[in-house]
């Protein structure tokens, strides 16, 4: 819920206005449809099994997305900063699509 509220609050008022409700529903729907695929990636790359990606785990995932080509620390940091919507220094399953979107 916190993720949806933060993502959908596009005007920064700490509340979801009438015009932001549809966007919130779209974000949630997209996550729900991709949830199984996201879990597959977490099973593969969340080596610590703590339920989120740290920088190292995200880097390995991005290298895989990049067909094995090197990904720099700066690129990982940039993607991480865009995807960490909750601001807790972790990429949770609900934030995963933000990481993929930032990379592409």
N, CA, C and O atoms as a printed pandas DataFrame, in Angstrom:
     atom_number atom_name residue_name chain_id  residue_number  x_coord  y_coord  z_coord
0              1         N          UNK        A               1    0.830   -1.187    0.000
1              2        CA          UNK        A               1    0.000    0.000    0.000
2              3         C          UNK        A               1    0.875    1.252    0.000
3              4         O          UNK        A               1    0.619    2.197   -0.745
4              5         N          UNK        A               2    1.914    1.251    0.844
5              6        CA          UNK        A               2    2.795    2.417    0.913
6              7         C          UNK        A               2    3.438    2.700   -0.444
7              8         O          UNK        A               2    3.565    3.856   -0.848
8              9         N          UNK        A               3    3.840    1.645   -1.140
9             10        CA          UNK        A               3    4.440    1.801   -2.463
10            11         C          UNK        A               3    3.463    2.461   -3.423
11            12         O          UNK        A               3    3.822    3.411   -4.119
12            13         N          UNK        A               4    2.239    1.969   -3.467
13            14        CA          UNK        A               4    1.227    2.519   -4.375
14            15         C          UNK        A               4    0.976    3.983   -4.054
15            16         O          UNK        A               4    0.876    4.809   -4.961
16            17         N          UNK        A               5    0.874    4.312   -2.773
17            18        CA          UNK        A               5    0.645    5.704   -2.382
18            19         C          UNK        A               5    1.789    6.602   -2.835
19            20         O          UNK        A               5    1.554    7.704   -3.330
20            21         N          UNK        A               6    3.021    6.141   -2.668
21            22        CA          UNK        A               6    4.169    6.969   -3.056
22            23         C          UNK        A               6    4.266    7.128   -4.564
23            24         O          UNK        A               6    4.544    8.221   -5.057
24            25         N          UNK        A               7    4.040    6.051   -5.298
25            26        CA          UNK        A               7    4.142    6.114   -6.756
26            27         C          UNK        A               7    3.015    6.951   -7.350
27            28         O          UNK        A               7    3.238    7.734   -8.273
28            29         N          UNK        A               8    1.822    6.787   -6.828
29            30        CA          UNK        A               8    0.664    7.468   -7.399
30            31         C          UNK        A               8    0.583    8.937   -7.016
31            32         O          UNK        A               8   -0.101    9.709   -7.687
32            33         N          UNK        A               9    1.256    9.332   -5.968
33            34        CA          UNK        A               9    1.232   10.732   -5.525
34            35         C          UNK        A               9    2.148   11.566   -6.424
35            36         O          UNK        A               9    3.219   12.005   -6.007
36            37         N          UNK        A              10    1.706   11.770   -7.652
37            38        CA          UNK        A              10    2.545   12.446   -8.643
38            39         C          UNK        A              10    2.712   13.935   -8.382
39            40         O          UNK        A              10    3.641   14.552   -8.903
40            41         N          UNK        A              11    1.826   14.521   -7.585
41            42        CA          UNK        A              11    1.946   15.960   -7.313
42            43         C          UNK        A              11    2.633   16.256   -5.980
43            44         O          UNK        A              11    2.795   17.419   -5.609
44            45         N          UNK        A              12    3.036   15.203   -5.258
45            46        CA          UNK        A              12    3.804   15.378   -4.031
46            47         C          UNK        A              12    3.045   15.931   -2.842
47            48         O          UNK        A              12    3.642   16.561   -1.969
48            49         N          UNK        A              13    1.734   15.708   -2.790
49            50        CA          UNK        A              13    0.920   16.235   -1.690
50            51         C          UNK        A              13    0.771   15.257   -0.524
51            52         O          UNK        A              13    0.087   15.560    0.454
52            53         N          UNK        A              14    1.400   14.097   -0.620
53            54        CA          UNK        A              14    1.260   13.034    0.381
54            55         C          UNK        A              14   -0.168   12.515    0.487
55            56         O          UNK        A              14   -0.587   12.018    1.532
56            57         N          UNK        A              15   -0.902   12.638   -0.603
57            58        CA          UNK        A              15   -2.260   12.109   -0.691
58            59         C          UNK        A              15   -2.539   11.794   -2.160
59            60         O          UNK        A              15   -1.938   12.385   -3.057
60            61         N          UNK        A              16   -3.447   10.868   -2.391
61            62        CA          UNK        A              16   -3.824   10.544   -3.762
62            63         C          UNK        A              16   -5.085   11.314   -4.100
63            64         O          UNK        A              16   -6.148   11.094   -3.519
64            65         N          UNK        A              17   -4.943   12.213   -5.043
65            66        CA          UNK        A              17   -6.075   13.009   -5.492
66            67         C          UNK        A              17   -6.916   12.238   -6.490
67            68         O          UNK        A              17   -6.567   11.133   -6.906
68            69         N          UNK        A              18   -8.019   12.838   -6.859
69            70        CA          UNK        A              18   -8.956   12.203   -7.770
70            71         C          UNK        A              18   -8.287   11.814   -9.092
71            72         O          UNK        A              18   -8.552   10.741   -9.634
72            73         N          UNK        A              19   -7.430   12.680   -9.599
73            74        CA          UNK        A              19   -6.779   12.409  -10.876
74            75         C          UNK        A              19   -5.671   11.361  -10.763
75            76         O          UNK        A              19   -5.195   10.862  -11.783
76            77         N          UNK        A              20   -5.258   11.022   -9.554
77            78        CA          UNK        A              20   -4.185   10.045   -9.351
78            79         C          UNK        A              20   -4.699    8.638   -9.046
79            80         O          UNK        A              20   -3.923    7.683   -9.057
80            81         N          UNK        A              21   -5.975    8.503   -8.779
81            82        CA          UNK        A              21   -6.548    7.202   -8.423
82            83         C          UNK        A              21   -6.413    6.209   -9.576
83            84         O          UNK        A              21   -6.033    5.059   -9.356
84            85         N          UNK        A              22   -6.714    6.635  -10.788
85            86        CA          UNK        A              22   -6.620    5.746  -11.939
86            87         C          UNK        A              22   -5.186    5.258  -12.126
87            88         O          UNK        A              22   -4.958    4.085  -12.423
88            89         N          UNK        A              23   -4.230    6.151  -11.952
89            90        CA          UNK        A              23   -2.826    5.763  -12.073
90            91         C          UNK        A              23   -2.461    4.740  -10.996
91            92         O          UNK        A              23   -1.753    3.773  -11.277
92            93         N          UNK        A              24   -2.934    4.943   -9.779
93            94        CA          UNK        A              24   -2.671    3.998   -8.688
94            95         C          UNK        A              24   -3.216    2.613   -9.039
95            96         O          UNK        A              24   -2.555    1.603   -8.798
96            97         N          UNK        A              25   -4.404    2.568   -9.598
97            98        CA          UNK        A              25   -5.002    1.291   -9.989
98            99         C          UNK        A              25   -4.213    0.620  -11.108
99           100         O          UNK        A              25   -4.062   -0.602  -11.113
100          101         N          UNK        A              26   -3.711    1.407  -12.054
101          102        CA          UNK        A              26   -2.905    0.854  -13.144
102          103         C          UNK        A              26   -1.598    0.271  -12.617
103          104         O          UNK        A              26   -1.178   -0.804  -13.043
104          105         N          UNK        A              27   -0.960    0.974  -11.697
105          106        CA          UNK        A              27    0.291    0.481  -11.113
106          107         C          UNK        A              27    0.043   -0.839  -10.391
107          108         O          UNK        A              27    0.798   -1.795  -10.564
108          109         N          UNK        A              28   -1.002   -0.890   -9.594
109          110        CA          UNK        A              28   -1.312   -2.112   -8.853
110          111         C          UNK        A              28   -1.644   -3.262   -9.803
111          112         O          UNK        A              28   -1.194   -4.388   -9.595
112          113         N          UNK        A              29   -2.419   -2.985  -10.833
113          114        CA          UNK        A              29   -2.791   -4.009  -11.803
114          115         C          UNK        A              29   -1.560   -4.553  -12.528
115          116         O          UNK        A              29   -1.438   -5.761  -12.730
116          117         N          UNK        A              30   -0.666   -3.676  -12.912
117          118        CA          UNK        A              30    0.570   -4.093  -13.585
118          119         C          UNK        A              30    1.388   -4.996  -12.675
119          120         O          UNK        A              30    1.893   -6.030  -13.113
120          121         N          UNK        A              31    1.520   -4.613  -11.424
121          122        CA          UNK        A              31    2.266   -5.435  -10.468
122          123         C          UNK        A              31    1.619   -6.813  -10.311
123          124         O          UNK        A              31    2.308   -7.833  -10.338
124          125         N          UNK        A              32    0.310   -6.838  -10.149
125          126        CA          UNK        A              32   -0.392   -8.110   -9.955
126          127         C          UNK        A              32   -0.189   -9.053  -11.138
127          128         O          UNK        A              32   -0.014  -10.258  -10.959
128          129         N          UNK        A              33   -0.215   -8.490  -12.354
129          130        CA          UNK        A              33   -0.046   -9.325  -13.544
130          131         C          UNK        A              33    1.388   -9.837  -13.699
131          132         O          UNK        A              33    1.609  -10.889  -14.297
132          133         N          UNK        A              34    2.345   -9.105  -13.170
133          134        CA          UNK        A              34    3.758   -9.481  -13.312
134          135         C          UNK        A              34    4.306  -10.200  -12.079
135          136         O          UNK        A              34    5.468  -10.605  -12.063
136          137         N          UNK        A              35    3.484  -10.357  -11.060
137          138        CA          UNK        A              35    3.952  -10.859   -9.766
138          139         C          UNK        A              35    4.669  -12.212   -9.844
139          140         O          UNK        A              35    5.707  -12.388   -9.206
140          141         N          UNK        A              36    4.151  -13.144  -10.592
141          142        CA          UNK        A              36    4.782  -14.468  -10.678
142          143         C          UNK        A              36    6.153  -14.381  -11.338
143          144         O          UNK        A              36    7.103  -15.023  -10.890
144          145         N          UNK        A              37    6.254  -13.597  -12.387
145          146        CA          UNK        A              37    7.548  -13.425  -13.071
146          147         C          UNK        A              37    8.547  -12.735  -12.143
147          148         O          UNK        A              37    9.723  -13.098  -12.103
148          149         N          UNK        A              38    8.074  -11.749  -11.406
149          150        CA          UNK        A              38    8.934  -11.050  -10.444
150          151         C          UNK        A              38    9.449  -12.035   -9.395
151          152         O          UNK        A              38   10.630  -12.011   -9.047
152          153         N          UNK        A              39    8.584  -12.881   -8.904
153          154        CA          UNK        A              39    9.000  -13.877   -7.903
154          155         C          UNK        A              39   10.056  -14.826   -8.460
155          156         O          UNK        A              39   10.958  -15.252   -7.739
156          157         N          UNK        A              40    9.939  -15.153   -9.744
157          158        CA          UNK        A              40   10.957  -16.001  -10.372
158          159         C          UNK        A              40   12.321  -15.314  -10.336
159          160         O          UNK        A              40   13.332  -15.947  -10.030
160          161         N          UNK        A              41   12.346  -14.031  -10.647
161          162        CA          UNK        A              41   13.612  -13.288  -10.601
162          163         C          UNK        A              41   14.149  -13.205   -9.174
163          164         O          UNK        A              41   15.356  -13.303   -8.954
164          165         N          UNK        A              42   13.266  -13.028   -8.223
165          166        CA          UNK        A              42   13.712  -12.976   -6.828
166          167         C          UNK        A              42   14.261  -14.331   -6.378
167          168         O          UNK        A              42   15.240  -14.389   -5.634
168          169         N          UNK        A              43   13.641  -15.406   -6.823
169          170        CA          UNK        A              43   14.163  -16.730   -6.483
170          171         C          UNK        A              43   15.559  -16.927   -7.065
171          172         O          UNK        A              43   16.402  -17.591   -6.461
172          173         N          UNK        A              44   15.798  -16.354   -8.231
173          174        CA          UNK        A              44   17.086  -16.516   -8.905
174          175         C          UNK        A              44   18.167  -15.592   -8.347
175          176         O          UNK        A              44   19.321  -16.007   -8.235
176          177         N          UNK        A              45   17.822  -14.342   -7.993
177          178        CA          UNK        A              45   18.840  -13.343   -7.657
178          179         C          UNK        A              45   18.863  -12.887   -6.202
179          180         O          UNK        A              45   19.833  -12.261   -5.776
180          181         N          UNK        A              46   17.831  -13.183   -5.439
181          182        CA          UNK        A              46   17.830  -12.805   -4.020
182          183         C          UNK        A              46   18.564  -13.890   -3.237
183          184         O          UNK        A              46   17.948  -14.727   -2.577
184          185         N          UNK        A              47   19.890  -13.856   -3.323
185          186        CA          UNK        A              47   20.720  -14.908   -2.743
186          187         C          UNK        A              47   20.609  -14.982   -1.227
187          188         O          UNK        A              47   20.759  -16.058   -0.647
188          189         N          UNK        A              48   20.352  -13.864   -0.586
189          190        CA          UNK        A              48   20.251  -13.847    0.874
190          191         C          UNK        A              48   18.861  -14.249    1.358
191          192         O          UNK        A              48   18.645  -14.436    2.555
192          193         N          UNK        A              49   17.924  -14.382    0.427
193          194        CA          UNK        A              49   16.546  -14.776    0.741
194          195         C          UNK        A              49   15.910  -13.881    1.800
195          196         O          UNK        A              49   15.179  -14.346    2.675
196          197         N          UNK        A              50   16.207  -12.583    1.699
197          198        CA          UNK        A              50   15.638  -11.639    2.656
198          199         C          UNK        A              50   14.450  -10.864    2.089
199          200         O          UNK        A              50   13.891  -10.004    2.770
200          201         N          UNK        A              51   14.061  -11.160    0.849
201          202        CA          UNK        A              51   12.869  -10.556    0.283
202          203         C          UNK        A              51   13.094   -9.255   -0.458
203          204         O          UNK        A              51   12.133   -8.588   -0.842
204          205         N          UNK        A              52   14.341   -8.884   -0.664
205          206        CA          UNK        A              52   14.631   -7.669   -1.429
206          207         C          UNK        A              52   15.983   -7.809   -2.114
207          208         O          UNK        A              52   16.779   -8.686   -1.779
208          209         N          UNK        A              53   16.227   -6.929   -3.079
209          210        CA          UNK        A              53   17.525   -6.877   -3.750
210          211         C          UNK        A              53   18.371   -5.804   -3.094
211          212         O          UNK        A              53   17.899   -4.699   -2.829
212          213         N          UNK        A              54   19.628   -6.139   -2.834
213          214        CA          UNK        A              54   20.600   -5.115   -2.467
214          215         C          UNK        A              54   21.317   -4.711   -3.762
215          216         O          UNK        A              54   20.951   -5.179   -4.840
216          217         N          UNK        A              55   22.319   -3.858   -3.666
217          218        CA          UNK        A              55   23.011   -3.383   -4.868
218          219         C          UNK        A              55   23.663   -4.532   -5.648
219          220         O          UNK        A              55   23.595   -4.565   -6.876
220          221         N          UNK        A              56   24.283   -5.455   -4.944
221          222        CA          UNK        A              56   24.970   -6.566   -5.620
222          223         C          UNK        A              56   23.990   -7.473   -6.359
223          224         O          UNK        A              56   24.253   -7.891   -7.487
224          225         N          UNK        A              57   22.871   -7.771   -5.727
225          226        CA          UNK        A              57   21.869   -8.626   -6.361
226          227         C          UNK        A              57   21.248   -7.922   -7.559
227          228         O          UNK        A              57   21.003   -8.545   -8.592
228          229         N          UNK        A              58   20.993   -6.625   -7.421
229          230        CA          UNK        A              58   20.450   -5.866   -8.546
230          231         C          UNK        A              58   21.437   -5.866   -9.707
231          232         O          UNK        A              58   21.037   -6.001  -10.863
232          233         N          UNK        A              59   22.715   -5.715   -9.407
233          234        CA          UNK        A              59   23.726   -5.709  -10.467
234          235         C          UNK        A              59   23.714   -7.024  -11.247
235          236         O          UNK        A              59   23.753   -7.009  -12.477
236          237         N          UNK        A              60   23.660   -8.149  -10.553
237          238        CA          UNK        A              60   23.622   -9.441  -11.234
238          239         C          UNK        A              60   22.388   -9.567  -12.118
239          240         O          UNK        A              60   22.465  -10.092  -13.228
240          241         N          UNK        A              61   21.260   -9.088  -11.628
241          242        CA          UNK        A              61   20.034   -9.106  -12.423
242          243         C          UNK        A              61   20.194   -8.234  -13.669
243          244         O          UNK        A              61   19.811   -8.649  -14.763
244          245         N          UNK        A              62   20.755   -7.031  -13.516
245          246        CA          UNK        A              62   20.923   -6.126  -14.656
246          247         C          UNK        A              62   21.898   -6.692  -15.687
247          248         O          UNK        A              62   21.692   -6.524  -16.888
248          249         N          UNK        A              63   22.948   -7.355  -15.232
249          250        CA          UNK        A              63   23.878   -8.004  -16.169
250          251         C          UNK        A              63   23.132   -9.060  -16.980
251          252         O          UNK        A              63   23.352   -9.191  -18.184
252          253         N          UNK        A              64   22.257   -9.805  -16.330
253          254        CA          UNK        A              64   21.457  -10.802  -17.034
254          255         C          UNK        A              64   20.550  -10.126  -18.059
255          256         O          UNK        A              64   20.455  -10.585  -19.197
256          257         N          UNK        A              65   19.890   -9.051  -17.672
257          258        CA          UNK        A              65   19.048   -8.311  -18.615
258          259         C          UNK        A              65   19.862   -7.746  -19.769
259          260         O          UNK        A              65   19.357   -7.581  -20.880
260          261         N          UNK        A              66   21.115   -7.456  -19.494
261          262        CA          UNK        A              66   22.024   -6.839  -20.462
262          263         C          UNK        A              66   22.765   -7.906  -21.282
263          264         O          UNK        A              66   23.816   -7.632  -21.861
264          265         N          UNK        A              67   22.212   -9.108  -21.323
265          266        CA          UNK        A              67   22.794  -10.222  -22.084
266          267         C          UNK        A              67   24.239  -10.514  -21.704
267          268         O          UNK        A              67   25.053  -10.865  -22.558
268          269         N          UNK        A              68   24.553  -10.368  -20.419
269          270        CA          UNK        A              68   25.876  -10.703  -19.922
270          271         C          UNK        A              68   26.901   -9.590  -20.022
271          272         O          UNK        A              68   28.031   -9.747  -19.560
272          273         N          UNK        A              69   26.523   -8.467  -20.620
273          274        CA          UNK        A              69   27.459   -7.351  -20.730
274          275         C          UNK        A              69   27.587   -6.626  -19.397
275          276         O          UNK        A              69   26.637   -6.545  -18.618
276          277         N          UNK        A              70   28.779   -6.105  -19.155
277          278        CA          UNK        A              70   29.109   -5.428  -17.902
278          279         C          UNK        A              70   28.139   -4.276  -17.612
279          280         O          UNK        A              70   27.702   -3.565  -18.517
280          281         N          UNK        A              71   27.825   -4.119  -16.349
281          282        CA          UNK        A              71   27.023   -3.003  -15.854
282          283         C          UNK        A              71   27.878   -2.290  -14.816
283          284         O          UNK        A              71   28.401   -2.925  -13.901
284          285         N          UNK        A              72   28.023   -0.976  -14.952
285          286        CA          UNK        A              72   28.889   -0.231  -14.038
286          287         C          UNK        A              72   28.203    0.025  -12.703
287          288         O          UNK        A              72   26.978   -0.046  -12.596
288          289         N          UNK        A              73   28.998    0.321  -11.698
289          290        CA          UNK        A              73   28.473    0.677  -10.374
290          291         C          UNK        A              73   27.574    1.897  -10.482
291          292         O          UNK        A              73   26.538    1.972   -9.821
292          293         N          UNK        A              74   27.970    2.853  -11.315
293          294        CA          UNK        A              74   27.177    4.071  -11.490
294          295         C          UNK        A              74   25.805    3.750  -12.077
295          296         O          UNK        A              74   24.798    4.328  -11.669
296          297         N          UNK        A              75   25.772    2.826  -13.035
297          298        CA          UNK        A              75   24.491    2.430  -13.623
298          299         C          UNK        A              75   23.611    1.736  -12.588
299          300         O          UNK        A              75   22.411    1.999  -12.508
300          301         N          UNK        A              76   24.205    0.858  -11.806
301          302        CA          UNK        A              76   23.449    0.167  -10.752
302          303         C          UNK        A              76   22.918    1.180   -9.743
303          304         O          UNK        A              76   21.753    1.116   -9.349
304          305         N          UNK        A              77   23.765    2.110   -9.329
305          306        CA          UNK        A              77   23.342    3.139   -8.372
306          307         C          UNK        A              77   22.199    3.977   -8.936
307          308         O          UNK        A              77   21.256    4.313   -8.220
308          309         N          UNK        A              78   22.288    4.314  -10.219
309          310        CA          UNK        A              78   21.245    5.123  -10.857
310          311         C          UNK        A              78   19.916    4.369  -10.882
311          312         O          UNK        A              78   18.880    4.921  -10.510
312          313         N          UNK        A              79   19.947    3.113  -11.318
313          314        CA          UNK        A              79   18.722    2.304  -11.350
314          315         C          UNK        A              79   18.169    2.141   -9.939
315          316         O          UNK        A              79   16.963    2.256   -9.721
316          317         N          UNK        A              80   19.048    1.875   -8.991
317          318        CA          UNK        A              80   18.633    1.689   -7.602
318          319         C          UNK        A              80   17.932    2.938   -7.079
319          320         O          UNK        A              80   16.894    2.844   -6.423
320          321         N          UNK        A              81   18.495    4.099   -7.367
321          322        CA          UNK        A              81   17.902    5.345   -6.867
322          323         C          UNK        A              81   16.530    5.604   -7.475
323          324         O          UNK        A              81   15.665    6.187   -6.822
324          325         N          UNK        A              82   16.322    5.179   -8.713
325          326        CA          UNK        A              82   15.021    5.355   -9.362
326          327         C          UNK        A              82   13.993    4.350   -8.845
327          328         O          UNK        A              82   12.807    4.661   -8.740
328          329         N          UNK        A              83   14.458    3.150   -8.526
329          330        CA          UNK        A              83   13.536    2.075   -8.149
330          331         C          UNK        A              83   13.186    2.056   -6.668
331          332         O          UNK        A              83   12.125    1.554   -6.297
332          333         N          UNK        A              84   14.045    2.584   -5.824
333          334        CA          UNK        A              84   13.824    2.535   -4.372
334          335         C          UNK        A              84   12.790    3.574   -3.956
335          336         O          UNK        A              84   13.100    4.552   -3.276
336          337         N          UNK        A              85   11.566    3.338   -4.379
337          338        CA          UNK        A              85   10.460    4.271   -4.132
338          339         C          UNK        A              85   10.198    4.431   -2.639
339          340         O          UNK        A              85    9.884    5.529   -2.179
340          341         N          UNK        A              86   10.323    3.356   -1.887
341          342        CA          UNK        A              86   10.068    3.418   -0.445
342          343         C          UNK        A              86   11.194    4.116    0.308
343          344         O          UNK        A              86   11.016    4.521    1.457
344          345         N          UNK        A              87   12.352    4.259   -0.335
345          346        CA          UNK        A              87   13.461    4.998    0.263
346          347         C          UNK        A              87   14.143    4.296    1.423
347          348         O          UNK        A              87   14.703    4.947    2.305
348          349         N          UNK        A              88   14.099    2.963    1.424
349          350        CA          UNK        A              88   14.704    2.228    2.538
350          351         C          UNK        A              88   16.011    1.530    2.165
351          352         O          UNK        A              88   16.526    0.716    2.932
352          353         N          UNK        A              89   16.545    1.851    0.987
353          354        CA          UNK        A              89   17.811    1.258    0.573
354          355         C          UNK        A              89   17.701   -0.181    0.110
355          356         O          UNK        A              89   18.692   -0.910    0.103
356          357         N          UNK        A              90   16.499   -0.598   -0.278
357          358        CA          UNK        A              90   16.241   -1.968   -0.725
358          359         C          UNK        A              90   15.301   -1.916   -1.924
359          360         O          UNK        A              90   14.501   -0.991   -2.058
360          361         N          UNK        A              91   15.405   -2.910   -2.785
361          362        CA          UNK        A              91   14.452   -3.042   -3.884
362          363         C          UNK        A              91   13.551   -4.232   -3.565
363          364         O          UNK        A              91   13.953   -5.388   -3.699
364          365         N          UNK        A              92   12.340   -3.929   -3.146
365          366        CA          UNK        A              92   11.351   -4.948   -2.806
366          367         C          UNK        A              92   10.643   -5.411   -4.078
367          368         O          UNK        A              92   10.770   -4.788   -5.132
368          369         N          UNK        A              93    9.905   -6.500   -3.967
369          370        CA          UNK        A              93    9.179   -7.023   -5.130
370          371         C          UNK        A              93    8.297   -5.960   -5.778
371          372         O          UNK        A              93    8.243   -5.870   -7.005
372          373         N          UNK        A              94    7.613   -5.162   -4.982
373          374        CA          UNK        A              94    6.724   -4.151   -5.565
374          375         C          UNK        A              94    7.496   -3.053   -6.286
375          376         O          UNK        A              94    6.935   -2.367   -7.140
376          377         N          UNK        A              95    8.767   -2.878   -5.960
377          378        CA          UNK        A              95    9.589   -1.863   -6.611
378          379         C          UNK        A              95   10.334   -2.407   -7.825
379          380         O          UNK        A              95   10.960   -1.650   -8.567
380          381         N          UNK        A              96   10.266   -3.698   -8.020
381          382        CA          UNK        A              96   11.041   -4.359   -9.063
382          383         C          UNK        A              96   10.756   -3.801  -10.450
383          384         O          UNK        A              96   11.686   -3.568  -11.222
384          385         N          UNK        A              97    9.493   -3.585  -10.779
385          386        CA          UNK        A              97    9.154   -3.060  -12.102
386          387         C          UNK        A              97    9.725   -1.667  -12.310
387          388         O          UNK        A              97   10.030   -1.284  -13.440
388          389         N          UNK        A              98    9.873   -0.909  -11.236
389          390        CA          UNK        A              98   10.512    0.403  -11.340
390          391         C          UNK        A              98   11.972    0.254  -11.744
391          392         O          UNK        A              98   12.492    1.069  -12.507
392          393         N          UNK        A              99   12.631   -0.770  -11.244
393          394        CA          UNK        A              99   14.029   -1.023  -11.611
394          395         C          UNK        A              99   14.135   -1.404  -13.080
395          396         O          UNK        A              99   15.006   -0.911  -13.796
396          397         N          UNK        A             100   13.250   -2.280  -13.521
397          398        CA          UNK        A             100   13.268   -2.694  -14.923
398          399         C          UNK        A             100   12.961   -1.501  -15.823
399          400         O          UNK        A             100   13.614   -1.312  -16.850
400          401         N          UNK        A             101   11.978   -0.702  -15.447
401          402        CA          UNK        A             101   11.626    0.483  -16.238
402          403         C          UNK        A             101   12.776    1.472  -16.305
403          404         O          UNK        A             101   13.034    2.054  -17.359
404          405         N          UNK        A             102   13.463    1.666  -15.201
405          406        CA          UNK        A             102   14.598    2.598  -15.184
406          407         C          UNK        A             102   15.709    2.105  -16.096
407          408         O          UNK        A             102   16.353    2.903  -16.776
408          409         N          UNK        A             103   15.937    0.797  -16.115
409          410        CA          UNK        A             103   17.012    0.242  -16.940
410          411         C          UNK        A             103   16.706    0.410  -18.422
411          412         O          UNK        A             103   17.598    0.715  -19.214
412          413         N          UNK        A             104   15.450    0.213  -18.795
413          414        CA          UNK        A             104   15.077    0.332  -20.201
414          415         C          UNK        A             104   14.610    1.721  -20.513
415          416         O          UNK        A             104   14.253    2.010  -21.655
